[in-house]
Coordinates of C-alpha atoms in Angstrom, one line a residue:
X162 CA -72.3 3.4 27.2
X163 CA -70.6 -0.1 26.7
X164 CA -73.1 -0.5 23.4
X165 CA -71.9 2.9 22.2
X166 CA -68.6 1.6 22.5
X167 CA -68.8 -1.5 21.1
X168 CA -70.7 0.4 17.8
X169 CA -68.0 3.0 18.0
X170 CA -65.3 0.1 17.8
X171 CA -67.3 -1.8 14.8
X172 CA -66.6 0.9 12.6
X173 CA -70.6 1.7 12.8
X174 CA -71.6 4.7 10.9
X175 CA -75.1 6.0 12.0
X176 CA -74.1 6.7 15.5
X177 CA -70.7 7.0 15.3
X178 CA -69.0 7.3 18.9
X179 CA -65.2 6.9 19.8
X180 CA -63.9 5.6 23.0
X181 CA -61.1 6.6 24.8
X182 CA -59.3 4.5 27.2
X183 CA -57.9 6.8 29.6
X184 CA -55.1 9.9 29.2
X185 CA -55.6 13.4 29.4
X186 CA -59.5 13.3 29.4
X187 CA -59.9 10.2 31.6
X188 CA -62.3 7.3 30.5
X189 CA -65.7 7.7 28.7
X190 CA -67.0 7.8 24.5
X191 CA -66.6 10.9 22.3
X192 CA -70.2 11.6 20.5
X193 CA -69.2 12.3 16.4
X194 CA -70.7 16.1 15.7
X195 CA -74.4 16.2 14.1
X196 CA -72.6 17.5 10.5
X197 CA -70.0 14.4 10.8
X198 CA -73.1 12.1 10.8
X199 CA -74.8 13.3 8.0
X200 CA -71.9 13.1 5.9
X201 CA -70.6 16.2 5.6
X202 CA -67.6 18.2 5.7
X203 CA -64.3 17.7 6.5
X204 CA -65.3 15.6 9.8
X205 CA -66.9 12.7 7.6
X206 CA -63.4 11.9 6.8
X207 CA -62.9 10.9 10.3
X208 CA -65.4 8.5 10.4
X209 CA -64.5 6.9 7.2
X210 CA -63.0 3.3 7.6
X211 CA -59.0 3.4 7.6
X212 CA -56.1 1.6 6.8
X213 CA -53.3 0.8 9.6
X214 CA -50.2 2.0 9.0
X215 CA -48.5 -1.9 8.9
X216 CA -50.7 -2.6 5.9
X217 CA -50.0 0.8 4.1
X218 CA -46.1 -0.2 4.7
X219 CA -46.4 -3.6 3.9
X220 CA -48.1 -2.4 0.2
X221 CA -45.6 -0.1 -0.4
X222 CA -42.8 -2.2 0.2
X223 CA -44.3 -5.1 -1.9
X224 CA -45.2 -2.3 -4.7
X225 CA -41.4 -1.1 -4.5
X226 CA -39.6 -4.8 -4.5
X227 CA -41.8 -6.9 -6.5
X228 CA -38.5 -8.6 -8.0
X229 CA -37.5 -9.4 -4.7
X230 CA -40.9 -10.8 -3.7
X231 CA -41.5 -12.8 -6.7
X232 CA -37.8 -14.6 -6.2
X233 CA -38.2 -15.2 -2.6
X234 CA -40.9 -17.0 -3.8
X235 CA -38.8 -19.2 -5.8
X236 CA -35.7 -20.9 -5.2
X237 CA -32.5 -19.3 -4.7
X238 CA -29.3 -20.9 -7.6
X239 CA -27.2 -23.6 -5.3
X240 CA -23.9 -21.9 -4.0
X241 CA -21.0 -21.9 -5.7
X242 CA -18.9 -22.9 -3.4
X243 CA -18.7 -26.1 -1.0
X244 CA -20.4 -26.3 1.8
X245 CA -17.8 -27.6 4.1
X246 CA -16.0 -24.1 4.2
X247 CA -18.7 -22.4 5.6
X248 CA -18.9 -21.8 9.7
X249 CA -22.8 -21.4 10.0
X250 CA -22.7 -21.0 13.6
X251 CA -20.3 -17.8 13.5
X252 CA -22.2 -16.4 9.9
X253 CA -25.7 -16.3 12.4
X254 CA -24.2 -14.1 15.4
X255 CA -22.3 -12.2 12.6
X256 CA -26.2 -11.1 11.2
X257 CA -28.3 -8.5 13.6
X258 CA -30.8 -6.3 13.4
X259 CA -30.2 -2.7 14.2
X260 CA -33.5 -1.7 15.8
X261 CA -33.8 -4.5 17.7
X262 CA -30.8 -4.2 19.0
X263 CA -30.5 -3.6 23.2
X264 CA -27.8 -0.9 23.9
X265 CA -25.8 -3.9 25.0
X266 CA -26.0 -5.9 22.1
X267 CA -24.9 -2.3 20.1
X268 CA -22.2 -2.3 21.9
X269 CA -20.9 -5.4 21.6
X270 CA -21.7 -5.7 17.3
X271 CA -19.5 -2.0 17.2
X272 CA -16.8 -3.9 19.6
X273 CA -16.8 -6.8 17.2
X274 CA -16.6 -4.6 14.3
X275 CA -13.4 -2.8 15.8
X276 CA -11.4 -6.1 16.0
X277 CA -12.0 -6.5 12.4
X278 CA -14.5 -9.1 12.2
X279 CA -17.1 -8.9 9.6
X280 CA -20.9 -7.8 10.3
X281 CA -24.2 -7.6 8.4
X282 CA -26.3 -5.0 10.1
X283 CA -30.2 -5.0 9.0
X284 CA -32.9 -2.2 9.3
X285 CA -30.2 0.4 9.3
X286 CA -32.1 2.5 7.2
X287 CA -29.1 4.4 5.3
X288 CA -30.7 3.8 2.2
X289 CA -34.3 4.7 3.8
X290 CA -36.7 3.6 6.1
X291 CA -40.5 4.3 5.8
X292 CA -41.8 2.3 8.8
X293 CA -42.1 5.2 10.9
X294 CA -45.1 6.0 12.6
X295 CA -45.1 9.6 11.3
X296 CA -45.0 10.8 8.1
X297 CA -42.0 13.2 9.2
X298 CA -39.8 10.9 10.4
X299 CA -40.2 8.4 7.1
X300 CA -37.4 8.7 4.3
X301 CA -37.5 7.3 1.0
X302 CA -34.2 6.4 0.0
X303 CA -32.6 4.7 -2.4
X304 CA -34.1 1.1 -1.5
X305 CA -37.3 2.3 -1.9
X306 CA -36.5 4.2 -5.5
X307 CA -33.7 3.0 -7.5
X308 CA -34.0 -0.2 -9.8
X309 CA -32.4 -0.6 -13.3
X310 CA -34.8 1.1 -14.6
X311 CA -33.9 4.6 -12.6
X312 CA -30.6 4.3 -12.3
X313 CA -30.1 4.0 -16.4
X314 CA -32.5 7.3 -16.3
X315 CA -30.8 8.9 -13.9
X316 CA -26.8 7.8 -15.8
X317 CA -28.6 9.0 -18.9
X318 CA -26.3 8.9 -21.7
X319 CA -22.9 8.0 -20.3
X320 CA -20.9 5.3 -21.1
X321 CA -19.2 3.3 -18.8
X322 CA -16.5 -0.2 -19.1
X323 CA -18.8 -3.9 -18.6
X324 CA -17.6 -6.9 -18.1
X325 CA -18.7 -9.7 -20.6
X326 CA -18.0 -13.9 -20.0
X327 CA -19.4 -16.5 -21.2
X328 CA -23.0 -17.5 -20.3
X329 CA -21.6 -21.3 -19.6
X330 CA -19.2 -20.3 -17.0
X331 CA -21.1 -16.9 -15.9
X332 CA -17.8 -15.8 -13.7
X333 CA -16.5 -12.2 -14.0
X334 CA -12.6 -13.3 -13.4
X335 CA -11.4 -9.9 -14.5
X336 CA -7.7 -9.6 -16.4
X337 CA -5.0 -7.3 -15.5
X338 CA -3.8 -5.9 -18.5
X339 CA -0.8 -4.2 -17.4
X340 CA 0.3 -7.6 -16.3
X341 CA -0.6 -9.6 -19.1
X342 CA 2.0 -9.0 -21.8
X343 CA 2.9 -10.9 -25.0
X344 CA 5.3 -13.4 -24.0
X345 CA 6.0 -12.6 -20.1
X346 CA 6.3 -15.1 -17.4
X347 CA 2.6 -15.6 -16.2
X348 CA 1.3 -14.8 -19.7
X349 CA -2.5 -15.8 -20.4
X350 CA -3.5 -16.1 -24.1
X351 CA -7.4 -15.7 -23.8
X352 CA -8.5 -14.2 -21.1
X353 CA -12.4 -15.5 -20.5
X354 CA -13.6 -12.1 -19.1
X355 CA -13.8 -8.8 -22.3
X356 CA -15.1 -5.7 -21.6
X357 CA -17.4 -3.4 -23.3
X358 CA -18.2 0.7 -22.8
X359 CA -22.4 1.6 -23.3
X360 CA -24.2 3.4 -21.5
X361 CA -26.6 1.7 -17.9
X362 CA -29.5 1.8 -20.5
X363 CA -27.5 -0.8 -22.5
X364 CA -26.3 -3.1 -20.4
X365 CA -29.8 -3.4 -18.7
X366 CA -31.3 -4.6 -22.2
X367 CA -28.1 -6.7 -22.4
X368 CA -28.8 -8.3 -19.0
X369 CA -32.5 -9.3 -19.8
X370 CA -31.8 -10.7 -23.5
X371 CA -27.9 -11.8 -23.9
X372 CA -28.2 -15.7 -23.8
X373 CA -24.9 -16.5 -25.1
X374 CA -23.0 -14.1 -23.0
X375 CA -23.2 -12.9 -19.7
X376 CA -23.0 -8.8 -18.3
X377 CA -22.1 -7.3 -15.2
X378 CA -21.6 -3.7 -14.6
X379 CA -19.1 -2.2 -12.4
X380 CA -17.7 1.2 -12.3
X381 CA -16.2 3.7 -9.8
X382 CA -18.7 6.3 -9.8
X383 CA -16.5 8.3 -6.6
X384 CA -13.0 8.8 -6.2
X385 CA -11.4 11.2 -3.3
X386 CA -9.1 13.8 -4.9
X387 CA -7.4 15.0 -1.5
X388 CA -7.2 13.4 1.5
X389 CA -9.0 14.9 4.6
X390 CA -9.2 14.0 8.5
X391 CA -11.8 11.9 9.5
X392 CA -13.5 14.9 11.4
X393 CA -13.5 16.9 8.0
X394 CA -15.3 14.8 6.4
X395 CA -18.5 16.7 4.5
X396 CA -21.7 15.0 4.9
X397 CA -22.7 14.3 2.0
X398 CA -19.6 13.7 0.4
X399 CA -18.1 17.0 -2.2
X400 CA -19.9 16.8 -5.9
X401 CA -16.6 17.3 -7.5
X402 CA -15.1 14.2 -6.2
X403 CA -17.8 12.3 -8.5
X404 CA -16.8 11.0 -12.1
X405 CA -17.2 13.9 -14.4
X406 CA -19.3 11.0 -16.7
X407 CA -22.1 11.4 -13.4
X408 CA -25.1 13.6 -14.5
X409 CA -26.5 16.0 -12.1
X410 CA -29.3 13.9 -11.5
X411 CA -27.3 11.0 -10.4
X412 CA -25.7 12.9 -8.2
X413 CA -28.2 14.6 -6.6
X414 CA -29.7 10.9 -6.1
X415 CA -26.6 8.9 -4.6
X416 CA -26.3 12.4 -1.8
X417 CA -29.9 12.3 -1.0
X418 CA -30.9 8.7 -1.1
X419 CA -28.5 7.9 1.6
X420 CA -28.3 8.9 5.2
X421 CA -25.0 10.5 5.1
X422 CA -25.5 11.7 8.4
X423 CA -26.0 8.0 10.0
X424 CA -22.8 6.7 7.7
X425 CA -20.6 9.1 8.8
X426 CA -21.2 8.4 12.5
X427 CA -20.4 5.1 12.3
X428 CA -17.4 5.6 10.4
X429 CA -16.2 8.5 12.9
X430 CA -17.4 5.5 15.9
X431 CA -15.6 2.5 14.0
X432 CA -12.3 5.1 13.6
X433 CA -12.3 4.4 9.9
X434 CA -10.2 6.9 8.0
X435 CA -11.6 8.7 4.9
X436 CA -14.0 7.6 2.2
X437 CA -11.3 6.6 -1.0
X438 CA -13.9 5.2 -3.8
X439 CA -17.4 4.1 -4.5
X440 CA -18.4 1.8 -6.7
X441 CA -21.8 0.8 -8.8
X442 CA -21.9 -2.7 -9.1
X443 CA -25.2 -4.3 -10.9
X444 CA -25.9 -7.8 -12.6
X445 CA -27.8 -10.8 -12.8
X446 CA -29.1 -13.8 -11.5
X447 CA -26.3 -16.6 -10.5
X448 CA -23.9 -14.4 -12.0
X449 CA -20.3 -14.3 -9.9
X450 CA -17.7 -12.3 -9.0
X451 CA -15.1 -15.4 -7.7
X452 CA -12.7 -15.4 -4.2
X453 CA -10.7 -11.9 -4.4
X454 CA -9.4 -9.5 -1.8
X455 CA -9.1 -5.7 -1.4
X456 CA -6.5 -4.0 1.2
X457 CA -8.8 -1.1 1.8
X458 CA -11.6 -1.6 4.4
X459 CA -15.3 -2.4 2.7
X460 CA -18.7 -1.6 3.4
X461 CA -21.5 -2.8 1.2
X462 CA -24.8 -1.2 0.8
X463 CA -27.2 -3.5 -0.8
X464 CA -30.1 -1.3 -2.7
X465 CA -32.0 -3.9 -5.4
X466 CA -32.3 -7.4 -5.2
X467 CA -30.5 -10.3 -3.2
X468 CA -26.9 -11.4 -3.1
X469 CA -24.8 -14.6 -1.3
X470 CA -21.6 -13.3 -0.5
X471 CA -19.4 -16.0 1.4
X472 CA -16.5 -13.9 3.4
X473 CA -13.1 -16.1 4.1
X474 CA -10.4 -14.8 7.1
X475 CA -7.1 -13.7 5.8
X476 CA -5.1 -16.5 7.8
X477 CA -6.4 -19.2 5.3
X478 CA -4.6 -17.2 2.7
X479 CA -1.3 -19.1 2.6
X480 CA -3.2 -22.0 4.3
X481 CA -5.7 -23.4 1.2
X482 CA -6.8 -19.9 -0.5
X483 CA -3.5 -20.1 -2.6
X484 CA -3.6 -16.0 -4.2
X485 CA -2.1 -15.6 -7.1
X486 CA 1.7 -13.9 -7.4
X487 CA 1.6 -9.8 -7.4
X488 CA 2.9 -10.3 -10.8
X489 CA 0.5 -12.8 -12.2
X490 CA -2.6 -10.6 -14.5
X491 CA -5.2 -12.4 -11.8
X492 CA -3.2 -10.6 -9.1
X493 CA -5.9 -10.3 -5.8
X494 CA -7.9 -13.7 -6.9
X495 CA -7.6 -17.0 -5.5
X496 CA -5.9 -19.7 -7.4
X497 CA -9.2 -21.9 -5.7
X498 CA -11.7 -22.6 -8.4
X499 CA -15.0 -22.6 -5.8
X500 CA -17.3 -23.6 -7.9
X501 CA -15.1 -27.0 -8.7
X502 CA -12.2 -27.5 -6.0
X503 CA -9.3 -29.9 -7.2
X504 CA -8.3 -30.4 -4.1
X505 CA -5.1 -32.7 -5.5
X506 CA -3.8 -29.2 -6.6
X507 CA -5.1 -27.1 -3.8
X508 CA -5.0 -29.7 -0.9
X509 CA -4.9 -27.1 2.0
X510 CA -8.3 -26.0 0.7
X511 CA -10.0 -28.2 3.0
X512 CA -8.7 -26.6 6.7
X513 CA -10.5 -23.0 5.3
X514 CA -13.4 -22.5 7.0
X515 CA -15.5 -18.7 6.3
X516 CA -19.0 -17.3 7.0
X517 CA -21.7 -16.7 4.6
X518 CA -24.7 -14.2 4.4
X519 CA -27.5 -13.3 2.2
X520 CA -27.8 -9.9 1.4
X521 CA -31.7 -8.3 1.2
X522 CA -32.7 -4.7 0.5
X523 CA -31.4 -2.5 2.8
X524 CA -28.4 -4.5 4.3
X525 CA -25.7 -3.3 5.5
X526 CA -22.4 -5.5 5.3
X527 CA -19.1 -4.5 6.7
X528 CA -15.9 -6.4 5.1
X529 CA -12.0 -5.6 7.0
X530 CA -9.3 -5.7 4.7
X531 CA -7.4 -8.5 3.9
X532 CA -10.8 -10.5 3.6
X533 CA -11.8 -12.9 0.7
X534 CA -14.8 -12.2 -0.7
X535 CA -16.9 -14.5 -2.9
X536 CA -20.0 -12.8 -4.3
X537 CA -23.0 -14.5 -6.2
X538 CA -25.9 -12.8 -7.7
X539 CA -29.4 -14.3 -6.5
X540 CA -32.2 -12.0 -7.6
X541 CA -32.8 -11.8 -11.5
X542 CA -31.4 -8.0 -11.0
X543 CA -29.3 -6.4 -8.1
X544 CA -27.7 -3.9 -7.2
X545 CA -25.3 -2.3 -4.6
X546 CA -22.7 0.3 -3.7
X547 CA -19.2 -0.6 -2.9
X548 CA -17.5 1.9 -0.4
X549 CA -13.6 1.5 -0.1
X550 CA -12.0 3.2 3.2
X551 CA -9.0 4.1 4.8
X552 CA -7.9 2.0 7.9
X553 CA -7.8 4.9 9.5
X554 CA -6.9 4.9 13.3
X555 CA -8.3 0.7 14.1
X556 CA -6.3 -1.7 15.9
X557 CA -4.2 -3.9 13.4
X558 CA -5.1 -7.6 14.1
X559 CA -2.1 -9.4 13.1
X560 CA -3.7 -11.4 10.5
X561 CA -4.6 -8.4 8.5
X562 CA -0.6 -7.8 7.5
X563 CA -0.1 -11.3 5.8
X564 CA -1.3 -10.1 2.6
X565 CA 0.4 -6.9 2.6
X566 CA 4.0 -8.3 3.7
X567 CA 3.5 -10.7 1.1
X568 CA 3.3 -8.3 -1.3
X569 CA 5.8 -6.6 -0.1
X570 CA 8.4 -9.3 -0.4
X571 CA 7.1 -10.2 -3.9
X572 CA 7.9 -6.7 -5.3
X573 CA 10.8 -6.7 -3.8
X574 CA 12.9 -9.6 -5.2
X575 CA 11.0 -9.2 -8.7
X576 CA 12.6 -6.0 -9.2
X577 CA 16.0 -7.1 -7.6
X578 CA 15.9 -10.7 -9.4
X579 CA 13.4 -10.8 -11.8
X580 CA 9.6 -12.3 -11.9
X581 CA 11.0 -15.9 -12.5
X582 CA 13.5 -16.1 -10.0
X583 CA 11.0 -15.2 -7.1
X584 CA 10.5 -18.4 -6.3
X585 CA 14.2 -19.8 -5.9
X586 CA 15.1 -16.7 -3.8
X587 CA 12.1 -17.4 -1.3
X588 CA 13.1 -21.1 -0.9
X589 CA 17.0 -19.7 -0.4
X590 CA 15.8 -17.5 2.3
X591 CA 13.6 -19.6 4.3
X592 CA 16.0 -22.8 4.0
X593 CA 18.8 -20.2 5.1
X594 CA 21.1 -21.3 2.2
X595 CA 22.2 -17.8 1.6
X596 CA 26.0 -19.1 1.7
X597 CA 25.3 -21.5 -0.8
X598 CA 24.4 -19.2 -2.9
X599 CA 25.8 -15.8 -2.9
X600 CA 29.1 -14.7 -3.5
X601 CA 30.1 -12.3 -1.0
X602 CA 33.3 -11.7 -2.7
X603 CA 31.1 -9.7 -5.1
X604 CA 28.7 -6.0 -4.5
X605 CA 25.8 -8.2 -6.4
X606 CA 26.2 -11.0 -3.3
X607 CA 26.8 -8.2 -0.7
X608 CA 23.2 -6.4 -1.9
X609 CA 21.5 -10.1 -2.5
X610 CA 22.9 -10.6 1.6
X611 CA 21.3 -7.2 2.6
X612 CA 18.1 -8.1 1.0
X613 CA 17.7 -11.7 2.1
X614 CA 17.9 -10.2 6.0
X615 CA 15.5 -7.4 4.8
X616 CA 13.0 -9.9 3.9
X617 CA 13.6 -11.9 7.1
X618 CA 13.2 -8.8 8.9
X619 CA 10.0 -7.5 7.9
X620 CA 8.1 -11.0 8.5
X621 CA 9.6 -11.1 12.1
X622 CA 8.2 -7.2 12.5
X623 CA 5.2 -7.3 10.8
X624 CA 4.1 -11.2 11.8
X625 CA 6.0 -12.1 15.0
X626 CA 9.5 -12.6 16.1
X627 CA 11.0 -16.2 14.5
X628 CA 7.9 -16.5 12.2
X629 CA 9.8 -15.6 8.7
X630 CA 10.7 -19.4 8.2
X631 CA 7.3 -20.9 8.2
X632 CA 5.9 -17.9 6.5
X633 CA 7.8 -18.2 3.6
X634 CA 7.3 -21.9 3.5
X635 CA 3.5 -21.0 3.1
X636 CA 3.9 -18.6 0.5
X637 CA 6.0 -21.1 -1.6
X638 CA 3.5 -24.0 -1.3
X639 CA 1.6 -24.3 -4.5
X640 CA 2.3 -20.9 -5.9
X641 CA 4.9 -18.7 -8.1
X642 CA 4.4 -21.1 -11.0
X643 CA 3.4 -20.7 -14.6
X644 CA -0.1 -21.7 -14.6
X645 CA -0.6 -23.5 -18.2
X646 CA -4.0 -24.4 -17.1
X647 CA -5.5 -21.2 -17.7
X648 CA -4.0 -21.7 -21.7
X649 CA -5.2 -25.4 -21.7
X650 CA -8.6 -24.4 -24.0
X651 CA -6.9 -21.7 -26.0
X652 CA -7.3 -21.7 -29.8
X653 CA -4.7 -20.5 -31.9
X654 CA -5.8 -18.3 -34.5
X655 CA -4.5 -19.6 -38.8
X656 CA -2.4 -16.3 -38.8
X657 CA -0.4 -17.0 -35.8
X658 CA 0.2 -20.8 -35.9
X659 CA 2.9 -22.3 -34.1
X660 CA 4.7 -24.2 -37.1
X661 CA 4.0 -23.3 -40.6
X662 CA 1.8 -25.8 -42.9
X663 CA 3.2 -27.0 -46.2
X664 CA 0.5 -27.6 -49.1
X665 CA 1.2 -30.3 -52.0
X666 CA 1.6 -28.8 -55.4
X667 CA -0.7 -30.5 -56.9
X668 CA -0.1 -28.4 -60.2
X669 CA 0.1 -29.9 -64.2
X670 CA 2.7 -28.6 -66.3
X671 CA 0.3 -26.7 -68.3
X672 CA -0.6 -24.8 -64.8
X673 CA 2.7 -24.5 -63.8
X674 CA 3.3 -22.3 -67.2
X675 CA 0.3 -20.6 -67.7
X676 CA -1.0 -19.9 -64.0
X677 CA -4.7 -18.3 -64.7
X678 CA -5.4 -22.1 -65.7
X679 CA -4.6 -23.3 -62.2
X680 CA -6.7 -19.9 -60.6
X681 CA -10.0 -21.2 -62.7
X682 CA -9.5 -24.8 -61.0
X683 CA -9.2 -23.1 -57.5
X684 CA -12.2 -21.1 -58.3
X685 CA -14.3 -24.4 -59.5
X686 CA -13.2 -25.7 -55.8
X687 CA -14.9 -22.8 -54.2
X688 CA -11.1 -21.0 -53.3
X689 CA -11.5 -17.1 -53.3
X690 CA -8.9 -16.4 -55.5
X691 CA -8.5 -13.9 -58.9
X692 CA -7.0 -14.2 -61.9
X693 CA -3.3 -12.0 -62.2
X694 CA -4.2 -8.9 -65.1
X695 CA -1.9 -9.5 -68.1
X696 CA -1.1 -6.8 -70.3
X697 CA 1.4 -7.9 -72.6
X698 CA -0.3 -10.9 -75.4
X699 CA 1.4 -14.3 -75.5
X700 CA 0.8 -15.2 -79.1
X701 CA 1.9 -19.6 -77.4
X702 CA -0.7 -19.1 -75.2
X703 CA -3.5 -22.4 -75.5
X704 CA -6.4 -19.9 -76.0
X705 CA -4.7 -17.5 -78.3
X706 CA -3.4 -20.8 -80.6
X707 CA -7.1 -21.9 -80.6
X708 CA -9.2 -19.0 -81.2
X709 CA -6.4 -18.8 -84.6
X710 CA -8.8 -19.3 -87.1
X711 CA -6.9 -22.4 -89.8
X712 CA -5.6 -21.6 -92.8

């Protein structure tokens, strides 16, 4: 019996036997049927050598990321950013992995999660998981199906608004152009980032060819038209509340290539509020989208390719992130340049400290509001799906209202003092020189008194009672300036020059009475120029007197 087994175990095929090793029907070898050994039937199959299931998976998954594969391979673009200001410690406990998680450890990453700390949870399977061990339980998702390729057949013919820079500087700083006009305070001339409408199709051929000029797609493919309880929430989310440019088969594959059933849960267990926007966001290798913040709560889904994405707390944004003013046309970005810190302009740059993560197929990252986010592109192409939330009913962590009272206060003495007087007001308020400067004889001083105490006020609500003086200190420091920097490389077109330019008149007295003569000299010095038609004949003209024949 041991020798049966031993064949049976080999794989042997003339007398095949299968050994059991205990269970219903106890210890012993299963003799193959007489038919089964001759090679026929259906019960041949049985005997046939077979593939595991771990080897099946691990070709499929290869088959279905071969970019991924082939740039793991090679090495990843250096990050953009220094590497001081990255807390490594805190960025590996911030990384787990879902199914290897121990119901304590799940409870304590939702825990974290609730206090508004970031969180990149792996082998979620929301956008598919195929490692199970039946064929039932296995769901191909978007991971396992979309790439540019797809998605541009599944967008079809729509066009959508990409972002275009320059292939030197490869950073999508994106323009406000509601903020930007002609001649206003925080005016910028030339804006580095343009943008472009073609359809997915396009940009994808864009992306693999453009070597001048750099691409990046990013549109809002979802956007909630009423607002709903968090219980109400449909699963998957209603078809109308897509962009009306979304085909039918784009739709059908965002609802069914994600488990809406799985992100749903954790948004009703995290409290969130309801789903506001989605995004599509696809580029390149090394491309980036610089430090920025949202005030809506994030959660990325990373589908194609690989991304670094370094994550900064929201108390270093008055402390060394410098933003820039509500009113400025970078409004939401950091007046930080990562990628080259000039730390004699931006000296408090060097307390910030932030956690970093690379982002695989799969991934699934969780950003609070009121975080910076600093995104770089490592895979040749990647994509992921941006989901914007409401708060909802979450704890407020303290730091999480700096940003927003900030804005707050901004808005509020721009529309009471203008743009450029922002700055003087703040300083006025948090030295307490509001006698030195208001006349309370006056209603202007009475409302300018009413609104300095407002402003106090809210920072003592929202921040802490007795913290509005060092607040506004910090929101003065290095900020509510014009920012000629960003115009220091513009060029100024020959139409709109800044002082006109006189020529010589270099003209004989001949040219200066018969002009055509002085239009065939600008011609022979390669001027575009044309002669003025004459109609009437000018018997003293040279020509005329010369082609006279002589009596």
């Amino acid at each position: 019996m041991d020798d049966d087994h031993a064949r049976a175990s080999a794989g042997t095929t003339g007398d095949a036997r299968c050994g059991t090793n205990g269970g219903r029907f106890g210890r012993g070898v299963i003799r193959a049927r007489r038919r089964a050994r001759r090679g026929h039937g259906s019960d041949a199959l049985a005997l046939a050598p077979t593939t595991t299931l771990s080897d099946v998976f691990r070709t499929y998954a290869i088959d279905a990321h071969v970019s991924a594969r082939s740039l793991n391979a090679c090495e990843d673009p250096p990050a953009r950013y220094p590497p001081t200001c990255v807390d490594a410690e805190r960025s590996a406990t911030a990384t787990r992995d879902f199914k290897a998680m121990s119901s304590r450890e799940h409870q304590d990453a939702m825990a974290t999660m609730m206090r508004s700390q970031p969180m990149v949870l792996k082998r979620t399977g929301v956008l598919g998981d195929v490692s199970s061990k039946y064929v039932a339980d296995r769901f191909q998702g978007l991971e396992q199906t979309w790439d540019f390729e797809r998605v541009a057949s599944a967008l079809g013919a729509s066009e959508w608004e990409c972002l275009m820079c320059p292939s030197s500087k490869h950073k999508f700083l994106v323009c406000d152009a509601s903020k930007n006009a002609h001649g206003s305070y925080y005016h910028i001339r030339e804006p580095e980032v343009e943008t472009m409408r073609c359809k997915f199709e396009d940009f994808v051929q864009c992306a693999r060819n453009w070597r001048e000029k750099s691409i990046l797609f990013d549109a809002e493919i979802f956007t909630a038209k009423t607002i709903v309880n968090a219980e109400d929430i449909a699963d998957p989310p209603p078809k109308s509340d897509f962009d009306q440019r979304c085909p039918d088969d784009f739709i059908k594959n965002v609802c069914s290539g994600i488990d809406w059933g799985w992100f749903n849960r954790f948004t009703r267990a995290q409290r969130f509020g309801q789903l506001l926007s989605m995004r599509l966001v696809a580029g390149q290798r090394d491309s980036l989208n610089p430090a920025r913040y949202y005030l809506e709560e994030s959660i990325h889904l990373q589908v194609n390719g690989r991304r670094r994405i370094l994550l900064i707390p929201p108390k270093h944004s008055f402390g060394g992130m410098y933003p820039y003013p509500v009113a400025h046309p970078y409004d939401g970005y950091s007046m930080v340049d990562l990628d080259d810190v000039d730390y004699g302009q931006t000296p408090a740059f060097t307390s910030v400290r932030g956690l970093s993560f690379v982002l695989e197929p799969g991934d699934f990252l969780y950003i609070p509001r009121g975080w910076w986010r600093h995104e770089q592109g490592l895979s040749k192409e990647h994509i992921h799906l941006d989901f914007r939330l409401l708060h909802g009913k979450r704890p407020r962590a303290r730091d999480m209202a700096i940003l927003p009272v900030s804005r707050s206060i901004e808005e509020r003495l721009a529309v009471a003092e203008g743009i450029h007087q922002i700055k003087h007001w703040l300083k006025v308020i948090a030295e307490a020189e509001d006698a030195n400067w208001i006349d309370l004889s006056t209603v202007k001083g009475h409302k300018r008194i009413k609104m300095t105490q407002m402003v106090r006020d809210e920072v003592d609500l929202n921040l802490g009672r007795g913290s509005w003086q060092a607040f506004l200190r910090t929101m003065i420091d290095g900020r509510l300036d014009p920012t000629p920097w960003l115009n220091i490389s513009f060029r100024e077109p020959l139409y709109l020059t800044d002082k006109p330019v006189h020529v010589a008149d270099t003209r004989n007295e001949l040219e200066k009475e018969f002009p055509e003569f002085y239009v065939a000299k600008l011609k022979k010095e390669g001027y575009a120029v044309d002669y003025t038609p004459v109609s009437v004949f000018n018997p003293t003209h040279p020509e005329t007197i010369a082609s006279v024949p002589k009596a």
